[in-house]
PDB file of C-alpha atoms in Angstrom:
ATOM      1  CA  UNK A  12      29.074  92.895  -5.186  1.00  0.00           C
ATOM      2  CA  UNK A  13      26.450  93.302  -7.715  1.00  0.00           C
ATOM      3  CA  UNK A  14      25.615  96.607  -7.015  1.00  0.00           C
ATOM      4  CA  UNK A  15      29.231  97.711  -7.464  1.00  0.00           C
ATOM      5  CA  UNK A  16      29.241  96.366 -10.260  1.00  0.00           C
ATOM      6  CA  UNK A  17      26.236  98.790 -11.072  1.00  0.00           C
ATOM      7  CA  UNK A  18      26.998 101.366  -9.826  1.00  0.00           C
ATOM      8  CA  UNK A  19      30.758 101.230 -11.817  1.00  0.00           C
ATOM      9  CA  UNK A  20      28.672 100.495 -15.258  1.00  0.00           C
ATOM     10  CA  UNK A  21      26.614 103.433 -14.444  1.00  0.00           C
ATOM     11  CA  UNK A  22      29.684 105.908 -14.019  1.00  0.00           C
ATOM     12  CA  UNK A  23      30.888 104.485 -16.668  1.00  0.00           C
ATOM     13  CA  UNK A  24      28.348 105.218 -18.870  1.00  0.00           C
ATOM     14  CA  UNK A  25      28.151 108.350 -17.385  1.00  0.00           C
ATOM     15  CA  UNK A  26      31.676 109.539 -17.937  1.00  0.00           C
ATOM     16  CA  UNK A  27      31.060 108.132 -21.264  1.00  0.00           C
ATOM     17  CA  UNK A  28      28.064 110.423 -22.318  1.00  0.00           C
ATOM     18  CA  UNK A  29      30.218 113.604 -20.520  1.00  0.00           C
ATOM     19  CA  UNK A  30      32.906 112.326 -23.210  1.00  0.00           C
ATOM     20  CA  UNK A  31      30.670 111.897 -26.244  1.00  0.00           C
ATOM     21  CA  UNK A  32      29.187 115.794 -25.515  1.00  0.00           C
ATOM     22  CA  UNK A  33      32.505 117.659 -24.303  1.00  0.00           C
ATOM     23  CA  UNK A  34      35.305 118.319 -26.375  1.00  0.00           C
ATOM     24  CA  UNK A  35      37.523 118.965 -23.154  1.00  0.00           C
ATOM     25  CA  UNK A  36      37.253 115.750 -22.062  1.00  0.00           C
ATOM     26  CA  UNK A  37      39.003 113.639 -23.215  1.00  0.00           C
ATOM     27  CA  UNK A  38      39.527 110.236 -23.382  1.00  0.00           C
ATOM     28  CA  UNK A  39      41.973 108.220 -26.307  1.00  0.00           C
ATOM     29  CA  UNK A  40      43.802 105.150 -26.846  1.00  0.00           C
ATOM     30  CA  UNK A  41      44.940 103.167 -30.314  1.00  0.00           C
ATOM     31  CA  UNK A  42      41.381 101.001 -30.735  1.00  0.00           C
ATOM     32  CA  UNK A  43      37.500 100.654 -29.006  1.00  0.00           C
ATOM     33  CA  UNK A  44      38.391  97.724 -26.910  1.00  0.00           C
ATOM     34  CA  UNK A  45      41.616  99.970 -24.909  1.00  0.00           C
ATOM     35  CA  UNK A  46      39.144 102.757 -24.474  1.00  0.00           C
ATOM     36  CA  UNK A  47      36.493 100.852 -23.276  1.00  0.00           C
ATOM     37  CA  UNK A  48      39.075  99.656 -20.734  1.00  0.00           C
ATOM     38  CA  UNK A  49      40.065 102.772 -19.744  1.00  0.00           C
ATOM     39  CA  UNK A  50      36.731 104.070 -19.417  1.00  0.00           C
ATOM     40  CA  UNK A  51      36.293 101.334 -16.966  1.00  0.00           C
ATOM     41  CA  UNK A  52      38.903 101.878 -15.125  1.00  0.00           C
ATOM     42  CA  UNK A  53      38.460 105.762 -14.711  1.00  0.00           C
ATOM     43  CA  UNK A  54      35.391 105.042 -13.787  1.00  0.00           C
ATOM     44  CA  UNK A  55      36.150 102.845 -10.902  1.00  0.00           C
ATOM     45  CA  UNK A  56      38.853 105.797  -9.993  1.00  0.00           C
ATOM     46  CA  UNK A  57      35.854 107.955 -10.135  1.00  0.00           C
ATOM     47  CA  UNK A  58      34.113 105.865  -7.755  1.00  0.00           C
ATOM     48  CA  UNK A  59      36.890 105.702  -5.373  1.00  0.00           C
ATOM     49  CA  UNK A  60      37.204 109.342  -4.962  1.00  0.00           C
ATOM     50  CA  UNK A  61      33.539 110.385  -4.996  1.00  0.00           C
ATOM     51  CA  UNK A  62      33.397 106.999  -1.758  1.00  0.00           C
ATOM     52  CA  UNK A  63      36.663 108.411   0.068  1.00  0.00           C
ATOM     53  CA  UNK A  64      36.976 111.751  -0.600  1.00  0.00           C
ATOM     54  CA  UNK A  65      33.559 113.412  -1.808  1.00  0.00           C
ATOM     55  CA  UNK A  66      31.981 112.862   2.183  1.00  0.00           C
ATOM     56  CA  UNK A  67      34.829 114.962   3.529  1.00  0.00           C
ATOM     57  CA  UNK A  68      34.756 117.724   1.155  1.00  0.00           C
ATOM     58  CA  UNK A  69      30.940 117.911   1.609  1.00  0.00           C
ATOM     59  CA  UNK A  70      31.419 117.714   5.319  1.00  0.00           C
ATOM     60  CA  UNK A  71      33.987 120.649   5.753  1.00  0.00           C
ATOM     61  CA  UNK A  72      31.644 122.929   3.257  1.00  0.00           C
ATOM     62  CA  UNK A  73      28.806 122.477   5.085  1.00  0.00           C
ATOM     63  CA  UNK A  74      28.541 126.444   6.077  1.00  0.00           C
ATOM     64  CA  UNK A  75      28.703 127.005   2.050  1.00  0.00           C
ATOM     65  CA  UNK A  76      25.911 124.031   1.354  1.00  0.00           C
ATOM     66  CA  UNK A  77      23.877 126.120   3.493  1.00  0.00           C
ATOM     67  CA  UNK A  78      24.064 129.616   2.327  1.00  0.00           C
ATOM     68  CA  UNK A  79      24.286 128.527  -1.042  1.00  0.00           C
ATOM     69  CA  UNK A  80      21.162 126.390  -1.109  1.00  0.00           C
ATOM     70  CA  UNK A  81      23.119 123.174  -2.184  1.00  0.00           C
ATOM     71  CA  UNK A  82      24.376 124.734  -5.205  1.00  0.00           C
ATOM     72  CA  UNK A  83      27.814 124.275  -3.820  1.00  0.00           C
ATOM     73  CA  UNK A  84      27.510 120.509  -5.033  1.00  0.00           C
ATOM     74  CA  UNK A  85      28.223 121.860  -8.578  1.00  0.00           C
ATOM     75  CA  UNK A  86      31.545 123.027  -7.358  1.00  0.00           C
ATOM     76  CA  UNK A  87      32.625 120.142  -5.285  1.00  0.00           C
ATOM     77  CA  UNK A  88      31.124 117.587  -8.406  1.00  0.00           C
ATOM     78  CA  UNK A  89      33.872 119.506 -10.624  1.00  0.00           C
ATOM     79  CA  UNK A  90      36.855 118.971  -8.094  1.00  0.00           C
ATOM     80  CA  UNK A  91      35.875 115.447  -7.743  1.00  0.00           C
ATOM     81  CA  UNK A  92      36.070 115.555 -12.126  1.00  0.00           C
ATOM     82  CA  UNK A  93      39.609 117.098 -11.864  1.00  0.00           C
ATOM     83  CA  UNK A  94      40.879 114.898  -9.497  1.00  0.00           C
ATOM     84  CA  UNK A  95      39.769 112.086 -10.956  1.00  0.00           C
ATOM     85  CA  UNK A  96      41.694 113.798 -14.001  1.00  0.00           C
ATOM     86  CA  UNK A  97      44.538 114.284 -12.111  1.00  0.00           C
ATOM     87  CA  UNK A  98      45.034 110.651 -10.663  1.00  0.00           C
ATOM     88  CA  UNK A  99      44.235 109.298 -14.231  1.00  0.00           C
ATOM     89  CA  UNK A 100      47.456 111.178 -15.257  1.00  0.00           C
ATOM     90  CA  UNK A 101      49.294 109.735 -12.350  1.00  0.00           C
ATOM     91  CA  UNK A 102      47.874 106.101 -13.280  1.00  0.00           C
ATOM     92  CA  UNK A 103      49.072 106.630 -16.700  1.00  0.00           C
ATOM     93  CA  UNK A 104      45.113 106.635 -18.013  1.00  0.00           C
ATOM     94  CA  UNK A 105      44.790 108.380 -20.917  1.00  0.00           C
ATOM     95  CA  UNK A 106      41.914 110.603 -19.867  1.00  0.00           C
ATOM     96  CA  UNK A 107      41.907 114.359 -19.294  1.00  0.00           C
ATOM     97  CA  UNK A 108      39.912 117.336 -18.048  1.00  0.00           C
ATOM     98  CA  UNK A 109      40.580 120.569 -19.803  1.00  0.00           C
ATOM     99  CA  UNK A 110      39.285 123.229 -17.329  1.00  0.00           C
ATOM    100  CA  UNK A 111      37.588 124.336 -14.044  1.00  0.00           C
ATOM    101  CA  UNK A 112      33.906 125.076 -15.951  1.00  0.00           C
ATOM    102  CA  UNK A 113      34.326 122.146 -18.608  1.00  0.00           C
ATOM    103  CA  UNK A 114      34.404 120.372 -15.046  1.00  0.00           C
ATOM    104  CA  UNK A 115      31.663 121.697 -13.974  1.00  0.00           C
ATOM    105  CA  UNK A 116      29.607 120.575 -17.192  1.00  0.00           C
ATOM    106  CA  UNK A 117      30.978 117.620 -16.951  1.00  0.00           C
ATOM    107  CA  UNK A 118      30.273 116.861 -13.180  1.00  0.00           C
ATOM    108  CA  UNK A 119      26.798 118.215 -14.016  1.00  0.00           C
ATOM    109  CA  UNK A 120      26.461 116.075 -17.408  1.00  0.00           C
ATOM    110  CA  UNK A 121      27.787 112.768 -14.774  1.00  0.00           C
ATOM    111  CA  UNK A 122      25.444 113.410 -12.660  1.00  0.00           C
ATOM    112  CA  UNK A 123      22.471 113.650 -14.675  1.00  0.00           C
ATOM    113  CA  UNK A 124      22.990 110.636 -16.644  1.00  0.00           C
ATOM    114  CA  UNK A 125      24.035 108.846 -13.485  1.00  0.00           C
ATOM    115  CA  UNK A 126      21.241 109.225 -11.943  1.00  0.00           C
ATOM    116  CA  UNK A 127      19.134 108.130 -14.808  1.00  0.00           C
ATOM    117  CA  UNK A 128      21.702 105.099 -14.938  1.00  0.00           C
ATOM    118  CA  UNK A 129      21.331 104.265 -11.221  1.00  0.00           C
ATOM    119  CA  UNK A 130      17.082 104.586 -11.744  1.00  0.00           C
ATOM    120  CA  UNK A 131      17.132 101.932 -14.994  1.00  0.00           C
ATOM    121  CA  UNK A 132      19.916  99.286 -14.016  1.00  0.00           C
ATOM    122  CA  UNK A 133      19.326  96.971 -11.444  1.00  0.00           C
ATOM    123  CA  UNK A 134      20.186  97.675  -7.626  1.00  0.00           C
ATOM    124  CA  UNK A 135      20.091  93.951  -6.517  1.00  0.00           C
ATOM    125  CA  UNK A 136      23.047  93.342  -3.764  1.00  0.00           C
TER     126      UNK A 136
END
């Protein structure tokens, strides 16, 4: 449970930073404490699709992992951004991706920061 917890505080963080740096994604609401909300819950949407969906995606585009060297991952880290977008609008969260290569920044920007996240915070079970 813990390191759901973690690993949710570390996307959202993530998603955070990706918001502070790109002016296509967006995230608003009327004060701090309803963003902060919604930044947690779009982050536990983005958690849910990169657990359920991401593996199947990567799966079927294994032929294009290959010949690209991995550098497929970019692409399939900026659908994963948009349709996280996407079911945010459906959810009625009030956070938006403008753009395939904003996407792309972003999913790179996530990852990044995620990573870093996922190295400092605890990964206790």
């Amino acid at each position: 449970m813990m390191n759901f917890v973690v690993k949710t505080l570390a996307n959202a963080g993530a998603l955070g930073v990706a918001i502070w740096l790109l002016q296509d994604i967006t995230l608003t609401g009327e004060s701090t404490g309803k963003k902060a909300l919604t930044l947690i819950l779009v982050a536990l949407v983005f958690g849910l699709v990169n657990f359920l969906v991401k593996p199947v995606v990567k799966l079927l585009t294994l032929p294009l992992f290959i010949l690209t060297l991995g550098l497929i991952t970019l692409v399939i880290n900026a659908l994963m951004l948009l349709l996280t977008s996407w079911l945010a609008d459906k959810l009625d969260l009030s956070f938006h991706v403008e753009g395939f290569w904003t996407a792309v920044l972003g999913g790179l920007i996530i990852s990044v920061v995620s990573w870093a996240l996922n190295v400092v915070l605890p990964d206790r079970d």
